[in-house]
Every structure is written in C-alpha cells, then in structure tokens.
Amino acid sequence: MITLILDGYNLIRRNDKQLMVKADKDMGRTQLLKALYAHYENKNCLVIVVFDALYSDNRVIEESTLGILKVIYTKFAQTADELIIELASKERSNAIVVSSDKGILKAVKQFGCGIMESDVFLNKLYFESRLNVDAFGKEDEVIKKSIHPDKKGPRKKKPKAERRALSKFSKI
C-alpha cells in the first residue's frame, strides 16, 4: 500500500485554487482534510497529514485517524519537517512525500521515497476532484483542454524522481 505523507501547513499556504481558505488556519485545515478524505476514501492508500505544533504545549505527538486519513500534530519543540523525514525513513519506497520545502524533499529522496511539489499535488487533487464525466464516459472538453493543452515542439522530460513519484501517484 502506498503512503502519502503531506506537509499540512505547506499545502494550505501553497493553495491558489481556493480549495482551502488561506486566512484562517483552522478553516484551512478543515477544508484540506475534507478534500483529502473525499478524494482518497475509496483508494488503496494511507494519507498522513503532518501539522506543526512547535509552539504549543503538546508533550507527545497527537494522532487522530479517520479511515485512510491520519492526522498528526508534532510535539513541543519538534517541527513537521523532522517528523516527515522520520516517517519517510520508516516507509521508504512505499511513500510519496508532498512538500515544497527543498530540505525535506532532498532528505527523503535518500530513502527512496517518491517526492512531489505541493503545487503539483494540489493541481492533481483539484482537477481530479473537479473532472466532469458525461453519461457516455467522455471527459468534458473544456476541462480536458485545460489539463492537456495542445503543445508543439519537443517534449521536456521531468526529472526521474518526479516521474517515479507521478507513476506511484497514478496507481492510487
């Protein structure tokens, strides 16, 4: 089973599709978790969302689980980055880590984890949740064009690590 490890506040700050509200952290968390649960509830994967509780009084890591969705708040004096790297070291090649923090992505790459930028993940989440399919099973042309625009010229290959992460991601 593939495990998605997400940097929660990083995703909320990176959002530009109005999937989540940027201004209010509580509202942003709620909207993010609802969107993730709705999208992944019938998929064969585990989604772990890690939030910073760096400046709170938590002496232990707080976890809550709802089906395939696991929400983790770090303990006092621990950053989400540290916990994400720790989780990735346990999951190794079964994990895809989603963050825009270059330090995290560089560290988890050593463990053989797939990596994905937050912007790419949010675009995939946004488009897959909004994809319209008509009665004949054909995609709505407007949405199809926006996802796959007609391009001319040579194709530019993405880096190998990103291609591997995308291939793992497409299996869930």
Coordinates of N, CA and C in Angstrom, one line a residue:
M1 N 0.8 -1.2 0.0 CA 0.0 0.0 0.0 C 0.9 1.2 0.0
I2 N 0.5 2.2 -0.8 CA 1.3 3.4 -0.9 C 0.8 4.4 0.2
T3 N 1.8 5.1 0.8 CA 1.5 6.1 1.8 C 1.9 7.5 1.3
L4 N 0.9 8.4 1.4 CA 1.2 9.8 1.1 C 1.5 10.5 2.4
I5 N 2.6 11.1 2.5 CA 3.0 11.9 3.6 C 2.9 13.4 3.2
L6 N 2.0 14.1 3.8 CA 1.8 15.5 3.4 C 2.2 16.5 4.5
D7 N 2.8 17.6 4.0 CA 3.2 18.7 4.9 C 2.0 19.6 4.9
G8 N 1.1 19.5 6.0 CA -0.2 20.2 6.0 C -0.2 21.7 5.8
Y9 N 0.5 22.4 6.7 CA 0.5 23.9 6.5 C 1.2 24.3 5.2
N10 N 2.1 23.6 4.7 CA 2.7 23.9 3.5 C 1.7 23.8 2.3
L11 N 0.8 22.8 2.4 CA -0.2 22.7 1.4 C -1.2 23.8 1.5
I12 N -1.6 24.2 2.7 CA -2.5 25.3 2.9 C -2.0 26.6 2.4
R13 N -0.7 26.9 2.7 CA -0.1 28.1 2.2 C 0.1 28.2 0.7
R14 N 0.3 27.0 0.1 CA 0.6 27.0 -1.3 C -0.7 27.0 -2.2
N15 N -1.8 26.8 -1.6 CA -3.0 26.7 -2.4 C -3.3 28.0 -3.1
D16 N -3.6 27.9 -4.4 CA -4.1 29.1 -5.1 C -5.4 28.8 -5.9
K17 N -6.0 27.6 -5.6 CA -7.2 27.2 -6.3 C -8.4 27.4 -5.5
Q18 N -8.3 28.1 -4.4 CA -9.5 28.3 -3.5 C -10.1 27.0 -3.0
L19 N -9.3 26.0 -3.0 CA -9.8 24.7 -2.4 C -9.8 24.8 -0.9
M20 N -8.9 25.6 -0.4 CA -8.8 25.9 1.1 C -8.8 27.3 1.3
V21 N -9.1 27.7 2.5 CA -9.1 29.1 2.9 C -7.7 29.4 3.5
K22 N -7.0 30.5 2.9 CA -5.6 30.8 3.4 C -5.7 31.5 4.7
A23 N -6.6 32.4 4.9 CA -6.6 33.3 6.0 C -6.7 32.6 7.4
D24 N -7.5 31.7 7.5 CA -7.8 31.1 8.8 C -7.2 29.7 8.8
K25 N -6.3 29.4 9.7 CA -5.6 28.1 9.8 C -6.6 26.9 10.1
D26 N -7.5 27.2 11.0 CA -8.4 26.1 11.4 C -9.3 25.8 10.2
M27 N -9.8 26.8 9.5 CA -10.7 26.6 8.4 C -9.9 25.9 7.3
G28 N -8.6 26.4 7.1 CA -7.8 25.8 6.0 C -7.5 24.3 6.3
R29 N -7.3 24.0 7.6 CA -7.0 22.6 8.0 C -8.3 21.7 7.7
T30 N -9.4 22.2 8.1 CA -10.7 21.5 7.9 C -11.0 21.3 6.4
Q31 N -10.8 22.3 5.6 CA -11.1 22.2 4.2 C -10.1 21.2 3.5
L32 N -8.8 21.3 3.9 CA -7.8 20.4 3.4 C -8.2 18.9 3.7
L33 N -8.5 18.7 5.0 CA -8.8 17.3 5.4 C -10.1 16.8 4.7
K34 N -11.1 17.6 4.6 CA -12.3 17.2 3.9 C -12.0 16.9 2.4
A35 N -11.2 17.7 1.7 CA -10.9 17.4 0.3 C -10.1 16.1 0.2
L36 N -9.1 15.9 1.1 CA -8.3 14.7 1.0 C -9.2 13.5 1.3
Y37 N -10.0 13.5 2.3 CA -10.9 12.4 2.6 C -11.8 12.1 1.5
A38 N -12.4 13.1 0.9 CA -13.4 12.9 -0.2 C -12.7 12.2 -1.4
H39 N -11.5 12.7 -1.6 CA -10.8 12.2 -2.8 C -10.2 10.8 -2.6
Y40 N -9.7 10.5 -1.4 CA -8.9 9.2 -1.2 C -9.7 8.2 -0.5
E41 N -11.0 8.4 -0.1 CA -11.7 7.4 0.7 C -11.8 6.0 0.1
N42 N -11.9 6.0 -1.2 CA -12.1 4.7 -1.9 C -10.8 4.2 -2.6
K43 N -9.7 4.8 -2.2 CA -8.4 4.4 -2.9 C -7.6 3.5 -1.9
N44 N -6.7 2.7 -2.5 CA -5.9 1.8 -1.7 C -4.6 2.5 -1.3
C45 N -4.7 3.5 -0.3 CA -3.5 4.2 0.2 C -3.8 4.7 1.6
L46 N -2.7 5.1 2.2 CA -2.8 5.7 3.5 C -2.4 7.2 3.4
V47 N -3.1 8.1 3.8 CA -2.8 9.5 3.7 C -2.4 10.1 5.1
I48 N -1.2 10.5 5.3 CA -0.7 11.0 6.6 C -0.5 12.5 6.4
V49 N -1.2 13.3 7.2 CA -1.1 14.8 7.1 C -0.4 15.2 8.4
V50 N 0.8 15.9 8.3 CA 1.5 16.3 9.4 C 1.4 17.8 9.6
F51 N 1.0 18.3 10.8 CA 0.9 19.7 11.1 C 1.9 20.0 12.2
D52 N 2.5 21.2 12.1 CA 3.4 21.7 13.2 C 2.6 22.1 14.4
A53 N 3.1 21.7 15.6 CA 2.5 22.1 16.9 C 3.7 22.6 17.7
L54 N 4.7 23.2 17.0 CA 6.0 23.5 17.5 C 5.9 24.4 18.8
Y55 N 5.0 25.4 18.7 CA 4.9 26.3 19.8 C 3.8 26.1 20.8
S56 N 3.2 24.9 20.7 CA 2.1 24.5 21.6 C 2.7 23.8 22.9
D57 N 1.8 23.4 23.7 CA 2.2 22.7 25.0 C 2.2 21.2 24.8
N58 N 2.0 20.6 23.6 CA 2.0 19.2 23.4 C 3.3 18.6 23.8
R59 N 3.2 17.6 24.8 CA 4.5 16.9 25.2 C 4.6 15.6 24.4
V60 N 3.5 15.2 23.8 CA 3.6 14.0 23.0 C 3.0 14.3 21.6
I61 N 3.2 13.4 20.7 CA 2.7 13.6 19.3 C 1.2 13.2 19.4
E62 N 0.3 14.0 18.9 CA -1.1 13.8 18.8 C -1.5 13.2 17.5
E63 N -2.2 12.1 17.5 CA -2.6 11.4 16.3 C -4.1 11.2 16.3
S64 N -4.8 11.4 15.2 CA -6.2 11.0 15.0 C -6.3 10.4 13.7
T65 N -7.2 9.4 13.6 CA -7.4 8.6 12.4 C -8.8 8.6 12.0
L66 N -9.1 8.8 10.7 CA -10.4 8.7 10.1 C -10.3 7.9 8.8
G67 N -10.6 6.6 8.9 CA -10.4 5.8 7.7 C -9.0 5.7 7.2
I68 N -8.8 6.2 6.0 CA -7.5 6.2 5.4 C -6.7 7.4 5.7
L69 N -7.3 8.4 6.4 CA -6.7 9.7 6.7 C -6.2 9.7 8.2
K70 N -4.9 9.9 8.3 CA -4.2 10.0 9.6 C -3.7 11.4 9.8
V71 N -4.1 12.1 10.8 CA -3.6 13.5 11.1 C -2.7 13.4 12.3
I72 N -1.5 14.0 12.1 CA -0.5 14.0 13.2 C -0.1 15.5 13.5
Y73 N -0.2 15.8 14.8 CA 0.4 17.1 15.2 C 1.7 16.8 16.0
T74 N 2.7 17.5 15.7 CA 4.0 17.3 16.3 C 4.0 17.7 17.8
K75 N 5.0 17.2 18.5 CA 5.1 17.5 19.9 C 5.9 18.8 20.1
F76 N 5.9 19.3 21.3 CA 6.6 20.6 21.6 C 8.1 20.5 21.2
A77 N 8.6 21.5 20.6 CA 10.0 21.6 20.1 C 10.3 20.7 19.0
Q78 N 9.3 20.2 18.2 CA 9.6 19.3 17.1 C 8.9 20.0 15.9
T79 N 9.5 20.0 14.8 CA 8.9 20.6 13.6 C 8.3 19.5 12.7
A80 N 7.4 19.9 11.9 CA 6.7 18.9 11.0 C 7.8 18.3 10.0
D81 N 8.8 19.1 9.7 CA 9.9 18.7 8.8 C 10.6 17.4 9.4
E82 N 10.9 17.5 10.7 CA 11.6 16.4 11.3 C 10.7 15.2 11.4
L83 N 9.5 15.3 11.7 CA 8.6 14.2 11.7 C 8.3 13.6 10.3
I84 N 8.2 14.4 9.3 CA 8.0 13.9 8.0 C 9.2 13.1 7.5
I85 N 10.4 13.5 7.8 CA 11.6 12.8 7.5 C 11.7 11.5 8.3
E86 N 11.3 11.5 9.5 CA 11.2 10.3 10.3 C 10.2 9.3 9.8
L87 N 9.0 9.7 9.4 CA 8.0 8.8 8.8 C 8.5 8.3 7.5
A88 N 9.1 9.1 6.7 CA 9.6 8.7 5.4 C 10.7 7.6 5.5
S89 N 11.5 7.8 6.6 CA 12.6 6.8 6.8 C 12.0 5.4 7.1
K90 N 10.9 5.4 7.7 CA 10.2 4.1 8.0 C 9.5 3.5 6.8
E91 N 8.9 4.3 6.0 CA 8.1 3.9 4.9 C 8.9 3.5 3.7
R92 N 10.0 4.3 3.5 CA 11.0 4.1 2.4 C 10.3 4.2 1.0
S93 N 10.4 3.2 0.2 CA 10.0 3.3 -1.2 C 8.5 3.2 -1.3
N94 N 7.8 2.9 -0.3 CA 6.3 2.9 -0.3 C 5.7 4.2 -0.1
A95 N 6.5 5.3 0.1 CA 5.9 6.6 0.4 C 6.1 7.6 -0.7
I96 N 5.2 8.5 -0.8 CA 5.3 9.7 -1.6 C 5.2 10.9 -0.6
V97 N 6.2 11.7 -0.6 CA 6.2 12.9 0.3 C 5.9 14.1 -0.5
V98 N 4.9 14.9 0.0 CA 4.4 16.1 -0.7 C 4.7 17.3 0.2
S99 N 5.6 18.1 -0.4 CA 6.0 19.4 0.3 C 6.7 20.3 -0.7
S100 N 6.8 21.5 -0.4 CA 7.5 22.4 -1.3 C 8.8 22.8 -0.6
D101 N 9.1 22.2 0.6 CA 10.3 22.5 1.3 C 11.5 21.7 0.7
K102 N 12.4 22.3 0.1 CA 13.5 21.6 -0.6 C 14.3 20.8 0.4
G103 N 14.5 21.2 1.6 CA 15.2 20.4 2.6 C 14.6 19.1 2.9
I104 N 13.3 19.1 3.0 CA 12.5 17.8 3.2 C 12.7 16.9 2.0
L105 N 12.4 17.5 0.8 CA 12.5 16.7 -0.4 C 13.9 16.1 -0.6
K106 N 14.9 16.8 -0.3 CA 16.3 16.3 -0.5 C 16.5 15.2 0.5
A107 N 16.1 15.4 1.7 CA 16.3 14.4 2.8 C 15.6 13.1 2.5
V108 N 14.3 13.1 2.1 CA 13.6 11.9 1.9 C 13.9 11.2 0.6
K109 N 14.5 11.9 -0.3 CA 15.0 11.3 -1.6 C 16.0 10.2 -1.3
Q110 N 16.8 10.4 -0.2 CA 17.8 9.4 0.2 C 17.2 8.1 0.6
F111 N 16.0 8.1 1.0 CA 15.3 6.9 1.5 C 14.6 6.1 0.4
G112 N 14.6 6.7 -0.8 CA 14.0 6.1 -2.0 C 12.5 6.4 -2.1
C113 N 12.1 7.4 -1.3 CA 10.7 7.9 -1.4 C 10.4 8.6 -2.7
G114 N 9.2 8.6 -3.1 CA 8.8 9.5 -4.2 C 8.6 10.9 -3.7
I115 N 8.8 11.9 -4.5 CA 8.7 13.2 -4.0 C 7.8 14.0 -5.0
M116 N 7.0 14.9 -4.4 CA 6.1 15.7 -5.3 C 6.0 17.1 -4.6
E117 N 6.1 18.1 -5.5 CA 5.9 19.5 -5.0 C 4.4 19.7 -4.6
S118 N 4.2 20.6 -3.7 CA 2.8 20.9 -3.2 C 2.0 21.4 -4.3
D119 N 2.5 22.3 -5.2 CA 1.7 22.8 -6.3 C 1.2 21.8 -7.2
V120 N 2.1 20.8 -7.6 CA 1.7 19.7 -8.5 C 0.6 18.9 -7.8
F121 N 0.8 18.6 -6.6 CA -0.2 17.7 -5.9 C -1.5 18.4 -5.8
L122 N -1.5 19.7 -5.5 CA -2.8 20.5 -5.4 C -3.5 20.6 -6.7
N123 N -2.7 20.7 -7.8 CA -3.3 20.8 -9.1 C -3.9 19.4 -9.5
K124 N -3.3 18.3 -9.2 CA -3.8 17.0 -9.4 C -5.1 16.8 -8.6
L125 N -5.0 17.1 -7.3 CA -6.2 17.0 -6.4 C -7.3 17.8 -6.9
Y126 N -7.1 19.1 -7.3 CA -8.1 20.0 -7.7 C -8.8 19.5 -9.0
F127 N -7.9 19.1 -10.0 CA -8.5 18.7 -11.3 C -9.2 17.4 -11.2
E128 N -8.6 16.4 -10.5 CA -9.3 15.1 -10.4 C -10.6 15.2 -9.6
S129 N -10.7 16.1 -8.7 CA -12.0 16.2 -7.9 C -13.0 17.0 -8.7
R130 N -12.6 17.8 -9.6 CA -13.5 18.6 -10.4 C -13.8 18.0 -11.8
L131 N -13.1 16.9 -12.2 CA -13.2 16.4 -13.5 C -14.7 15.9 -13.8
N132 N -15.2 16.4 -14.8 CA -16.6 16.1 -15.2 C -16.6 15.0 -16.2
V133 N -17.4 14.0 -16.0 CA -17.6 12.9 -17.0 C -19.0 12.8 -17.4
D134 N -19.3 12.9 -18.7 CA -20.7 12.9 -19.1 C -21.3 11.4 -19.1
A135 N -22.5 11.3 -19.5 CA -23.2 10.0 -19.5 C -22.5 8.9 -20.3
F136 N -21.7 9.3 -21.3 CA -21.1 8.4 -22.2 C -19.6 8.1 -21.8
G137 N -19.2 8.6 -20.6 CA -17.9 8.4 -20.1 C -16.8 9.2 -20.7
K138 N -17.2 10.3 -21.5 CA -16.2 11.1 -22.1 C -16.0 12.3 -21.2
E139 N -14.7 12.8 -21.1 CA -14.4 13.9 -20.3 C -15.0 15.2 -20.9
D140 N -15.3 16.1 -20.1 CA -15.8 17.4 -20.6 C -14.6 18.1 -21.3
E141 N -14.8 18.5 -22.6 CA -13.8 19.0 -23.4 C -13.1 20.2 -22.8
V142 N -13.8 21.1 -22.2 CA -13.2 22.3 -21.6 C -12.1 21.9 -20.5
I143 N -12.5 21.0 -19.7 CA -11.6 20.6 -18.6 C -10.4 19.8 -19.2
K144 N -10.7 18.9 -20.2 CA -9.7 18.1 -20.8 C -8.6 19.0 -21.5
K145 N -9.1 20.1 -22.1 CA -8.2 21.1 -22.8 C -7.3 21.8 -21.7
S146 N -7.9 22.1 -20.6 CA -7.1 22.8 -19.6 C -6.1 21.9 -18.9
I147 N -6.4 20.6 -18.8 CA -5.4 19.7 -18.2 C -4.4 19.3 -19.2
H148 N -4.8 19.0 -20.5 CA -3.8 18.6 -21.5 C -3.9 19.5 -22.7
P149 N -3.2 20.7 -22.6 CA -3.3 21.6 -23.7 C -2.5 21.1 -24.9
D150 N -2.9 21.4 -26.1 CA -2.1 21.0 -27.3 C -0.8 21.7 -27.3
K151 N 0.3 21.0 -27.4 CA 1.6 21.6 -27.4 C 2.3 21.2 -28.7
K152 N 3.2 22.0 -29.1 CA 4.1 21.8 -30.2 C 5.5 21.8 -29.8
G153 N 6.4 21.1 -30.4 CA 7.8 21.1 -30.1 C 8.2 19.9 -29.3
P154 N 9.5 19.8 -29.0 CA 9.9 18.6 -28.3 C 9.4 18.5 -26.9
R155 N 9.2 17.4 -26.4 CA 8.7 17.2 -25.0 C 9.9 17.3 -24.1
K156 N 9.7 18.0 -23.0 CA 10.7 18.1 -22.0 C 10.4 17.1 -20.9
K157 N 11.4 16.2 -20.7 CA 11.2 15.2 -19.6 C 11.4 15.8 -18.3
K158 N 10.5 15.3 -17.3 CA 10.7 15.7 -15.9 C 11.8 14.9 -15.3
P159 N 12.3 15.3 -14.2 CA 13.4 14.6 -13.5 C 12.9 13.2 -13.1
K160 N 13.8 12.2 -13.1 CA 13.5 10.8 -12.8 C 12.7 10.6 -11.5
A161 N 13.1 11.3 -10.5 CA 12.4 11.2 -9.2 C 11.0 11.7 -9.3
E162 N 10.8 12.7 -10.0 CA 9.4 13.3 -10.2 C 8.6 12.3 -11.0
R163 N 9.1 11.7 -12.1 CA 8.4 10.7 -12.9 C 8.0 9.5 -12.1
R164 N 9.0 9.1 -11.2 CA 8.7 7.9 -10.4 C 7.5 8.2 -9.4
A165 N 7.6 9.4 -8.8 CA 6.5 9.8 -7.9 C 5.2 9.9 -8.6
L166 N 5.2 10.4 -9.8 CA 3.9 10.5 -10.5 C 3.4 9.1 -10.9
S167 N 4.3 8.2 -11.2 CA 3.8 6.9 -11.6 C 3.2 6.2 -10.4
K168 N 3.9 6.3 -9.2 CA 3.3 5.8 -8.0 C 2.0 6.4 -7.7
F169 N 1.9 7.7 -7.8 CA 0.7 8.5 -7.5 C -0.4 8.1 -8.4
S170 N -0.1 7.8 -9.7 CA -1.2 7.4 -10.6 C -1.8 6.0 -10.3
K171 N -1.1 5.2 -9.5 CA -1.6 3.9 -9.2 C -2.6 3.9 -8.1
I172 N -2.7 5.1 -7.4 CA -3.7 5.2 -6.3 C -5.0 5.9 -6.7

